[in-house]
GROMACS .gro file of C-alpha atoms in nm:
model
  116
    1UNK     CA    1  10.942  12.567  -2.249
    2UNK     CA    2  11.039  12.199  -2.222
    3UNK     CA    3  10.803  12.129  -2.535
    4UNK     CA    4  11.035  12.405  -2.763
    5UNK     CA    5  11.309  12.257  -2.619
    6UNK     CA    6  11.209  11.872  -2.742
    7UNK     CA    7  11.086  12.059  -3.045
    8UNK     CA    8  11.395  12.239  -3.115
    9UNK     CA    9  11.617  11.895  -3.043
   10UNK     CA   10  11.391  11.704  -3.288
   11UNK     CA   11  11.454  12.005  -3.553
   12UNK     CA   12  11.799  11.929  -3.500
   13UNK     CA   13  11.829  11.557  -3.566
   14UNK     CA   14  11.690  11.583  -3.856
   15UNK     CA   15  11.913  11.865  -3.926
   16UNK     CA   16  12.175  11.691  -3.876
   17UNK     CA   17  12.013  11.339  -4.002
   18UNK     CA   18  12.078  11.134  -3.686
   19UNK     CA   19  11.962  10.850  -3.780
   20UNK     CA   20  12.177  10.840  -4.106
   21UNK     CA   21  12.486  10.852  -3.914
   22UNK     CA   22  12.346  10.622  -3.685
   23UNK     CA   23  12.294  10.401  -3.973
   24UNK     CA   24  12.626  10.466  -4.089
   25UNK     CA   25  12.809  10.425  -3.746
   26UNK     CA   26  12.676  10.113  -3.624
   27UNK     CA   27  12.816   9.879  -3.854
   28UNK     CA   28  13.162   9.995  -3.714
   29UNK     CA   29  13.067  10.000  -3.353
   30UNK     CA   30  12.929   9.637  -3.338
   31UNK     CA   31  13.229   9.531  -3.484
   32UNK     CA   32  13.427   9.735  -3.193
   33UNK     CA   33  13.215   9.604  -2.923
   34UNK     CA   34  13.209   9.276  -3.028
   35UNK     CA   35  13.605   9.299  -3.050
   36UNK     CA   36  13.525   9.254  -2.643
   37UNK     CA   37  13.409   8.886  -2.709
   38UNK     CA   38  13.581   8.649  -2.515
   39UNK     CA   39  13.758   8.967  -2.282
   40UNK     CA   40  13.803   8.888  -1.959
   41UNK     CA   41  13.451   8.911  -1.709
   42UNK     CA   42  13.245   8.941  -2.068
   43UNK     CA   43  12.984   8.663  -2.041
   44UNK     CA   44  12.775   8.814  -2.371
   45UNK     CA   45  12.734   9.083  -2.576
   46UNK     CA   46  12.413   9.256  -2.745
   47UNK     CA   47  12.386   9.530  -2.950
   48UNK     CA   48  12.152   9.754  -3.181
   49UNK     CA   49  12.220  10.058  -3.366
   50UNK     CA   50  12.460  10.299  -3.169
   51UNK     CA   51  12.351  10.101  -2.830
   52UNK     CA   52  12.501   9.769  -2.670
   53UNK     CA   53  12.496   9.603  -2.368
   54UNK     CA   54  12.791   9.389  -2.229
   55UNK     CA   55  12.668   9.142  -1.931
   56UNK     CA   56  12.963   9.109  -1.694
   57UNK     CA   57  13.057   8.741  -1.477
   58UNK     CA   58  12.962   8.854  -1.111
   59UNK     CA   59  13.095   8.821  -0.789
   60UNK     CA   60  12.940   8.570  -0.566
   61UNK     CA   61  12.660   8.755  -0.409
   62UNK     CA   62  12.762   9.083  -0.555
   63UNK     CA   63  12.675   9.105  -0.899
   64UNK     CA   64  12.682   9.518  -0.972
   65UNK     CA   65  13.016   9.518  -0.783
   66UNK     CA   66  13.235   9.431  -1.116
   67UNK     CA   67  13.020   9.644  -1.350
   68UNK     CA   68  13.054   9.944  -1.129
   69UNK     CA   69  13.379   9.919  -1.117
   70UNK     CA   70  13.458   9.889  -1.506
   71UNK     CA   71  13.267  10.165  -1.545
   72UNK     CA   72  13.472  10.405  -1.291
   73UNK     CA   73  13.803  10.246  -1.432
   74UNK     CA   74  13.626  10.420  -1.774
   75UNK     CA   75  13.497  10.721  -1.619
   76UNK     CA   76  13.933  10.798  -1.474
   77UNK     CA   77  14.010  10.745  -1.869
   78UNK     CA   78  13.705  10.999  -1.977
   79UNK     CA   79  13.444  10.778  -2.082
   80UNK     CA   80  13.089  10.748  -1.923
   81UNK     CA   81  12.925  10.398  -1.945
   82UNK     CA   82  12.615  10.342  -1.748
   83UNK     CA   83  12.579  10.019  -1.546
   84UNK     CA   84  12.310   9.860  -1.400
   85UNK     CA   85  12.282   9.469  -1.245
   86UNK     CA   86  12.558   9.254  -1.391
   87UNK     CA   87  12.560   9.498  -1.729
   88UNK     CA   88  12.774   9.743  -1.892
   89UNK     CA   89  12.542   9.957  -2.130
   90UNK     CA   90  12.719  10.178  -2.410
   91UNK     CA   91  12.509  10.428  -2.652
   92UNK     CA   92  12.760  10.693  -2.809
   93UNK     CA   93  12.605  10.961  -2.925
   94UNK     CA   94  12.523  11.051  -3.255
   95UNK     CA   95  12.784  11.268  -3.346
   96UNK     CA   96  13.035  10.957  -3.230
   97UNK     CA   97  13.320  10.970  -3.502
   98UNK     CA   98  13.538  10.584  -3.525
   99UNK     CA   99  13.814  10.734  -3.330
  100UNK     CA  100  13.581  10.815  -3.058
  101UNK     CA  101  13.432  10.449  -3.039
  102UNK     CA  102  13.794  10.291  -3.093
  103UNK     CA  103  13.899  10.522  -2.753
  104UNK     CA  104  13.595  10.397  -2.607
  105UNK     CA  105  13.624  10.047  -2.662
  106UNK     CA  106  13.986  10.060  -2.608
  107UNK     CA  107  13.914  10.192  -2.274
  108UNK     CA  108  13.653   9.955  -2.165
  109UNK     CA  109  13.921   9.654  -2.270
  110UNK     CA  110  14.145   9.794  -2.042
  111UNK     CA  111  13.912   9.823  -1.738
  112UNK     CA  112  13.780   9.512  -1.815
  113UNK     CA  113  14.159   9.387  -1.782
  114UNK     CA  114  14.205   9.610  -1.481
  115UNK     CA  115  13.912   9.481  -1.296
  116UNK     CA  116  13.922   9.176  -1.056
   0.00000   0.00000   0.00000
């Protein structure tokens, strides 16, 4: 069953050609995410594709404190961005459209601005 089911997912993005509109996307959502350079806690930022990875300034002798919460402030405006350590880690999916990456970088600037 869970072999269809990659099957059948596989079958799909190539449907769909995935990786074209990655191709396509990703010139746009570097340029949104590194929009974030110089934002307030953003020490660097790293991307590839439809994936990017912000690292965030720490708190002295917490350093996932800030990153978790930027990403609650963005999970209370509908977006959900993994974190882990002192990182922020974005990957859209596929079928991202530039609206949806505008709202999502538009809500990470504003946690980011929120967050102590």
């Amino acid at each position: 069953m869970a072999c269809a089911a990659g099957i059948a997912a596989l079958d799909l993005l190539e449907r769909e050609d995935g990786p074209g509109r990655v191709r396509a996307l990703a010139p746009f959502f570097e340029q949104a995410v590194h929009s974030l350079n110089g934002a307030r806690h953003v020490l660097d930022i790293r991307n590839i594709g439809l994936a990017a990875g912000l690292t965030i300034a720490p708190l002295p002798g917490e350093p996932a404190r800030r990153p978790y919460e930027i990403a609650m402030k963005c999970w209370e405006a509908g977006f959900y961005v993994r974190y882990g350590g002192d990182t922020i880690q974005l990957a859209p999916p596929f079928i991202s459209e530039q609206a949806e990456i505008e709202r999502l970088i538009n809500a990470l600037g504003d946690a980011l601005q929120a967050t102590d």
